[in-house]
XYZ file of C-alpha atoms in Angstrom:
473
model
C -9.794 -8.026 -10.943
C -7.566 -6.391 -8.283
C -7.920 -9.400 -6.001
C -6.792 -11.704 -8.809
C -3.841 -9.427 -9.545
C -3.063 -9.230 -5.842
C -2.927 -13.014 -5.659
C -0.661 -13.140 -8.709
C 1.711 -10.590 -7.222
C 1.487 -12.373 -3.856
C 2.501 -15.693 -5.410
C 5.361 -14.209 -7.419
C 6.563 -11.990 -4.590
C 6.162 -14.813 -2.087
C 8.309 -17.125 -4.199
C 10.877 -14.371 -4.759
C 10.819 -13.570 -1.058
C 11.455 -17.202 -0.154
C 14.414 -17.320 -2.551
C 15.722 -14.031 -1.173
C 15.573 -15.377 2.380
C 17.414 -18.520 1.245
C 20.016 -16.264 -0.379
C 20.506 -14.362 2.884
C 20.877 -17.700 4.671
C 23.462 -19.052 2.234
C 25.410 -15.788 2.061
C 25.452 -15.461 5.863
C 26.671 -18.998 6.411
C 29.379 -18.725 3.755
C 30.593 -15.253 4.764
C 30.228 -15.459 8.547
C 29.237 -12.494 10.763
C 32.362 -10.422 10.045
C 32.181 -10.975 6.278
C 28.463 -10.240 6.260
C 29.179 -6.835 7.793
C 30.987 -5.839 4.573
C 28.012 -7.012 2.516
C 25.701 -5.036 4.822
C 27.662 -1.821 4.366
C 27.682 -2.229 0.570
C 23.907 -2.735 0.525
C 23.268 0.184 2.889
C 25.437 2.619 0.949
C 23.907 1.504 -2.365
C 20.481 2.220 -0.886
C 21.498 5.797 -0.131
C 22.998 6.161 -3.600
C 19.844 4.887 -5.282
C 17.531 6.708 -2.889
C 18.857 10.134 -3.781
C 19.162 9.988 -7.570
C 17.621 6.794 -8.956
C 14.584 5.781 -6.914
C 12.796 9.160 -7.353
C 12.658 8.410 -11.077
C 11.121 5.000 -10.396
C 8.532 6.561 -8.094
C 7.708 9.160 -10.735
C 7.285 6.406 -13.316
C 4.842 4.634 -10.996
C 2.939 7.875 -10.424
C 2.680 9.139 -14.017
C 2.615 6.011 -16.192
C -0.911 4.803 -15.224
C -2.531 8.116 -16.119
C -3.691 8.946 -19.677
C -0.704 9.664 -21.914
C 1.741 8.398 -19.326
C 3.245 5.808 -21.678
C 4.794 8.622 -23.717
C 7.013 9.526 -20.749
C 8.824 6.184 -20.461
C 11.724 7.318 -22.653
C 12.060 10.508 -20.636
C 12.196 8.654 -17.334
C 14.665 6.090 -18.667
C 17.089 8.695 -19.959
C 16.830 10.637 -16.726
C 17.760 7.414 -14.951
C 20.877 6.991 -17.095
C 21.882 10.593 -16.406
C 21.350 10.009 -12.693
C 23.564 6.919 -12.844
C 26.364 9.032 -14.325
C 25.975 11.584 -11.534
C 26.016 8.807 -8.953
C 29.313 7.506 -10.335
C 30.978 10.904 -9.945
C 29.632 11.391 -6.417
C 30.761 7.896 -5.412
C 34.299 8.710 -6.511
C 34.312 11.876 -4.412
C 32.871 10.078 -1.395
C 35.474 7.317 -1.671
C 38.178 9.946 -1.101
C 36.401 11.298 1.985
C 35.118 8.025 3.473
C 35.707 7.494 7.221
C 38.066 4.799 8.436
C 35.281 2.429 9.559
C 34.167 1.925 5.937
C 36.401 -0.821 4.471
C 38.392 -0.044 1.339
C 36.474 -0.915 -1.829
C 33.003 -0.874 -0.279
C 32.091 2.404 -2.025
C 32.799 0.833 -5.418
C 30.744 -2.231 -4.530
C 27.872 0.010 -3.445
C 28.032 1.925 -6.737
C 27.877 -1.281 -8.791
C 24.977 -2.578 -6.750
C 22.996 0.671 -6.771
C 23.239 1.281 -10.520
C 22.493 -2.308 -11.564
C 19.520 -2.427 -9.205
C 18.310 0.869 -10.641
C 18.317 -0.595 -14.160
C 16.441 -3.657 -12.930
C 13.925 -1.730 -10.824
C 13.060 0.499 -13.774
C 12.010 -2.541 -15.808
C 10.148 -4.010 -12.833
C 8.309 -0.746 -12.147
C 7.340 -0.493 -15.819
C 5.881 -4.015 -15.709
C 3.986 -3.251 -12.513
C 2.602 0.093 -13.697
C 1.412 -1.460 -16.965
C -0.250 -4.321 -15.016
C 2.001 -7.060 -16.461
C 1.965 -9.255 -13.365
C 3.491 -12.298 -15.043
C 6.376 -10.393 -16.588
C 6.992 -8.707 -13.259
C 7.019 -12.051 -11.485
C 9.412 -13.599 -13.989
C 11.792 -10.684 -13.537
C 12.004 -11.180 -9.795
C 12.066 -14.961 -9.856
C 14.800 -15.083 -12.491
C 16.859 -12.490 -10.636
C 16.479 -14.362 -7.354
C 17.552 -17.695 -8.852
C 20.599 -16.223 -10.610
C 21.684 -14.245 -7.534
C 21.494 -17.352 -5.364
C 23.278 -19.641 -7.833
C 26.047 -17.289 -8.952
C 26.496 -15.724 -5.519
C 26.863 -19.097 -3.813
C 29.415 -20.176 -6.405
C 31.405 -16.968 -5.945
C 31.459 -17.348 -2.166
C 32.477 -21.000 -2.310
C 35.291 -19.947 -4.629
C 36.563 -17.671 -1.854
C 35.600 -14.343 -3.442
C 33.950 -13.039 -0.271
C 31.549 -10.107 -0.117
C 32.927 -8.678 -3.377
C 31.936 -11.853 -5.196
C 28.456 -11.769 -3.670
C 27.953 -8.167 -4.814
C 29.231 -8.909 -8.323
C 26.932 -11.930 -8.584
C 23.936 -9.855 -7.497
C 24.762 -7.210 -10.106
C 24.945 -9.916 -12.788
C 21.554 -11.216 -11.669
C 19.969 -7.748 -11.900
C 21.334 -7.050 -15.373
C 20.698 -10.520 -16.793
C 17.089 -10.546 -15.559
C 16.569 -7.132 -17.129
C 18.024 -8.300 -20.443
C 15.797 -11.387 -20.536
C 12.476 -10.133 -19.136
C 12.781 -6.346 -18.882
C 13.926 -5.444 -22.358
C 10.540 -3.981 -23.379
C 10.903 -1.136 -20.911
C 14.394 -0.283 -22.088
C 13.403 -0.687 -25.744
C 10.787 1.999 -25.110
C 13.541 4.180 -23.650
C 15.784 3.733 -26.694
C 13.042 4.138 -29.294
C 10.944 6.789 -27.580
C 11.305 10.555 -27.627
C 12.662 12.609 -24.762
C 10.037 15.164 -23.721
C 11.683 18.166 -22.051
C 8.313 19.885 -21.639
C 7.401 17.283 -19.002
C 10.448 18.018 -16.837
C 8.876 20.758 -14.657
C 6.023 18.482 -13.594
C 8.387 15.558 -13.050
C 10.736 17.744 -11.025
C 7.881 19.013 -8.863
C 7.033 15.438 -7.927
C 10.482 13.824 -7.951
C 12.487 16.297 -5.843
C 10.325 15.920 -2.710
C 10.211 12.173 -3.364
C 13.998 12.115 -3.479
C 14.194 13.849 -0.118
C 11.560 11.494 1.290
C 13.478 8.474 0.006
C 16.740 9.791 1.418
C 15.193 10.322 4.827
C 13.399 6.989 4.516
C 16.711 5.278 3.816
C 18.195 7.038 6.822
C 15.243 5.851 8.910
C 15.553 2.255 7.725
C 19.309 1.870 7.304
C 20.905 4.594 9.408
C 21.228 2.271 12.381
C 23.640 0.081 10.383
C 25.936 3.060 9.822
C 25.939 3.950 13.519
C 26.585 0.305 14.378
C 29.456 0.134 11.879
C 31.142 2.996 13.706
C 30.321 1.719 17.208
C 30.376 -2.091 17.464
C 32.492 -5.010 16.287
C 31.999 -6.136 12.657
C 30.591 -9.484 13.814
C 27.760 -7.744 15.691
C 27.005 -5.544 12.698
C 26.935 -8.674 10.537
C 24.495 -10.416 12.884
C 22.230 -7.365 13.050
C 22.415 -6.907 9.284
C 21.552 -10.548 8.603
C 18.584 -10.414 10.992
C 17.368 -7.244 9.316
C 17.859 -8.694 5.840
C 15.774 -11.769 6.644
C 12.963 -9.482 7.797
C 13.398 -7.014 4.945
C 13.535 -9.623 2.186
C 10.582 -11.551 3.542
C 8.355 -8.695 4.684
C 9.313 -6.230 1.979
C 8.334 -8.588 -0.812
C 5.130 -9.762 0.867
C 3.967 -6.328 2.021
C 4.460 -4.800 -1.411
C 2.513 -7.519 -3.244
C -0.925 -5.968 -2.845
C 0.499 -2.481 -3.207
C 1.895 -3.301 -6.645
C -1.414 -4.745 -7.798
C -3.580 -1.936 -6.443
C -1.484 1.215 -6.780
C -1.945 1.705 -10.564
C -5.704 1.213 -10.166
C -5.898 3.640 -7.274
C -3.930 6.194 -9.298
C -6.331 5.776 -12.231
C -9.363 6.055 -9.929
C -7.925 9.189 -8.313
C -7.246 10.839 -11.675
C -10.781 10.029 -12.861
C -12.347 11.088 -9.539
C -14.024 7.673 -9.430
C -16.889 7.541 -6.904
C -15.780 4.144 -5.581
C -12.209 5.263 -4.784
C -12.744 5.055 -1.024
C -14.208 1.569 -1.340
C -11.222 0.446 -3.423
C -8.813 1.880 -0.857
C -10.649 0.173 1.998
C -10.531 -3.182 0.218
C -6.826 -2.782 -0.427
C -6.270 -1.981 3.247
C -8.281 -5.022 4.371
C -6.278 -7.426 2.227
C -2.950 -5.865 3.185
C -3.652 -6.209 6.892
C -4.564 -9.871 6.455
C -0.981 -10.481 5.294
C 0.969 -8.004 7.417
C -0.197 -9.093 10.870
C 0.407 -12.871 10.672
C 3.718 -12.441 8.839
C 5.052 -10.146 11.551
C 3.728 -12.138 14.489
C 4.879 -15.442 13.046
C 8.364 -14.061 12.416
C 8.625 -12.890 16.019
C 7.331 -16.182 17.430
C 9.909 -18.325 15.638
C 12.777 -15.808 15.743
C 15.214 -18.036 17.619
C 14.430 -21.036 15.409
C 14.848 -18.878 12.302
C 18.170 -17.478 13.477
C 19.564 -20.936 14.164
C 18.239 -22.637 11.037
C 18.776 -19.866 8.490
C 21.864 -18.071 9.754
C 23.750 -20.660 11.793
C 25.354 -20.807 15.212
C 27.608 -17.801 14.592
C 24.587 -15.514 14.249
C 22.019 -17.199 16.489
C 22.337 -15.375 19.809
C 22.740 -11.820 18.508
C 20.243 -12.214 15.659
C 17.568 -13.861 17.818
C 17.866 -10.985 20.305
C 16.852 -8.327 17.778
C 14.643 -10.188 15.283
C 11.280 -9.742 17.112
C 11.864 -5.991 17.408
C 13.002 -5.725 13.805
C 9.798 -7.530 12.797
C 7.667 -5.014 14.699
C 9.570 -2.126 13.138
C 9.022 -3.684 9.697
C 5.275 -3.920 10.346
C 5.043 -0.279 11.395
C 7.152 0.790 8.432
C 5.006 -1.268 6.062
C 1.769 0.206 7.411
C 3.149 3.705 6.947
C 4.678 3.141 3.515
C 1.966 1.055 1.872
C -1.150 2.368 3.632
C -0.889 5.704 5.438
C 1.496 7.342 2.936
C -0.769 6.412 0.025
C -3.068 9.480 0.285
C 0.025 11.696 0.207
C 1.219 9.970 -2.980
C -2.190 10.272 -4.633
C -2.486 13.969 -3.845
C 1.225 14.551 -4.631
C 1.847 16.026 -1.153
C 5.382 14.697 -1.189
C 6.796 17.603 0.773
C 4.698 16.615 3.780
C 5.732 12.995 3.409
C 9.347 14.129 3.334
C 8.902 16.065 6.563
C 7.370 13.030 8.274
C 10.111 10.700 7.092
C 12.774 13.278 7.892
C 11.497 13.859 11.406
C 11.349 10.131 12.105
C 14.821 9.629 10.636
C 16.350 12.416 12.718
C 14.696 11.014 15.833
C 16.071 7.562 15.062
C 19.548 8.903 14.278
C 19.698 10.932 17.490
C 18.545 8.014 19.625
C 20.979 5.642 17.912
C 23.926 8.000 18.424
C 22.984 8.255 22.099
C 22.065 4.646 22.885
C 23.983 2.354 20.504
C 27.465 3.088 21.931
C 26.077 2.151 25.364
C 23.759 -0.766 24.611
C 24.775 -2.049 21.164
C 22.469 -3.835 18.748
C 19.591 -4.196 21.236
C 19.307 -0.408 21.396
C 19.316 -0.132 17.595
C 16.407 -2.580 17.348
C 14.383 -0.712 19.979
C 15.055 2.643 18.336
C 13.832 1.250 15.001
C 10.458 0.466 16.586
C 10.160 3.928 18.161
C 11.124 5.791 14.983
C 8.891 3.750 12.679
C 6.004 4.020 15.138
C 6.265 7.801 15.293
C 6.351 8.008 11.498
C 3.342 5.722 11.227
C 1.237 7.839 13.604
C 2.275 11.108 11.972
C 1.495 9.844 8.468
C -1.953 8.670 9.536
C -2.823 11.960 11.234
C -1.724 14.041 8.248
C -3.137 11.851 5.481
C -6.588 11.219 6.922
C -7.739 14.686 5.885
C -7.286 13.750 2.212
C -8.166 10.079 1.991
C -7.585 7.406 4.556
C -7.883 3.612 4.606
C -10.631 2.372 6.898
C -11.112 -0.982 8.590
C -14.341 -2.351 10.008
C -14.027 -3.240 13.694
C -15.346 -6.683 12.833
C -12.446 -7.304 10.454
C -9.891 -5.980 12.948
C -11.306 -8.277 15.623
C -11.218 -11.231 13.223
C -7.570 -10.623 12.323
C -6.690 -10.156 15.989
C -8.496 -13.350 16.985
C -6.860 -15.346 14.205
C -3.432 -13.989 15.142
C -3.994 -14.872 18.816
C -5.015 -18.425 17.884
C -1.936 -18.753 15.688
C 0.332 -17.540 18.500
C -1.214 -19.966 20.998
C -0.648 -22.934 18.702
C 2.954 -21.988 17.880
C 3.875 -21.380 21.526
C 2.423 -24.741 22.548
C 4.624 -26.703 20.135
C 7.741 -27.896 22.039
C 9.814 -28.387 18.896
C 13.139 -27.013 17.708
C 15.467 -27.233 14.736
C 14.507 -27.447 11.085
C 11.600 -29.830 11.670
C 10.288 -27.733 14.531
C 10.465 -24.554 12.458
C 8.595 -26.114 9.533
C 5.913 -27.593 11.796
C 5.412 -24.298 13.630
C 5.126 -22.305 10.403
C 2.679 -24.725 8.788
C 0.593 -25.125 11.938
C 0.457 -21.392 12.589
C -0.439 -20.533 8.995
C -3.134 -23.220 8.879
C -4.760 -22.101 12.120
C -4.661 -18.453 11.060
C -6.255 -19.212 7.686
C -8.980 -21.380 9.211
C -9.921 -18.779 11.819
C -9.916 -15.987 9.223
C -12.287 -18.008 7.042
C -14.458 -19.023 9.985
C -14.839 -15.393 11.066
C -15.255 -14.268 7.441
C -12.592 -11.565 7.723
C -12.814 -9.123 4.797
C -15.636 -11.284 3.408
C -13.180 -13.958 2.264
C -15.394 -16.899 3.221
C -18.381 -15.528 1.319
C -16.218 -14.757 -1.675
C -14.688 -18.246 -1.631
C -18.086 -19.933 -1.359
C -19.432 -17.766 -4.174
C -16.490 -18.707 -6.386
C -16.879 -22.396 -5.579
C -20.620 -22.215 -6.131
C -20.159 -20.437 -9.434
C -17.611 -23.003 -10.566
C -19.899 -25.878 -9.606
C -22.803 -24.288 -11.425
C -20.764 -23.863 -14.611
C -19.563 -27.476 -14.485
């Protein structure tokens, strides 16, 4: 059942990820590097806004909803979210008065709009995921992606700039929620607020909030240092390169997590004897996606930068994209695999310390190196910081519960990835056609080798399914 759900989430997230990458491409081309820097700052600041007050509520919803009686807490979480949005608005007004000179006028307001509207949308999406409504979840993201691309492109072509792109994205979030996420918010309006649950929620959510804040600093802090240290065009190029990786990898990497996390929570609460086996299977499937996505992105980085972002971004973006891809892989392994035991056991304070230590390391290195070496230093620091967090999370979490991989499966994934890299590097093609051919050839070779080596038992499972279908027919 989890594999089927994983495939459903993978398809929906993959389609949404493709649309999100197209949106980055269109926005980058229409705004240019300097204009994209304003968009980048709005997104980064909205992430900090949401990370402190809004995202902890979403994480708590994901943690408590799958357990028995969790559905009764939806109204409580939703009303807490609305209260948090009000607090965010006040804090944004104060920060706007104290903002440094390198933050353009109006960006704080754009960040507030983006953070709150995304919070409303993410609440509905998290509710769909936690209640195992894969199709509703997929429709939410697909609809949002289509509207953001269509309305955002129109706003930019009308000369509205980054402000128009932000407004269009907010419209997409709210409209998608109204069409496909209304059940979650209906439960908020019709349900009863349960103050007796607040102590338990606070115990979980406060450390999560700190972890998310430090995680945002780890992932996005380099953009703030760059904004204060380099020209807007370089920040725009770095931001666009990071957005292509984030939109593509973030959606793909989270696909299996969204399908498996509610089941792992339920198994943990019930002390199910097969919990370790479920976790190992989840880890096997996740690695099958993470490795080729990262390697393929790095191999075609220059082609991607030229085709997706245009000549104005190509040189700077291509320089950092392979390193950003590696940082995304390490961050994904930590977030979706090694942090999972800490979530299950509600050891959020430890997770916060790990994320905080990695974030402080990254911030210190960026403050030291970025003024000297620019965006190349920021990309290298991202790899170091994410790698340290990944190792620390694994070492701490393995005492509770840890994902395990068979050496045979690791060797199969490594062999398939090496074959994919060899094929892509041997193709002397460039441009749009070259990019498409390289992606298709690399993906085909990887899939064939994975099946030939029976990584994670996929070949046996596929043959069993085909044999069962033939027998029934």
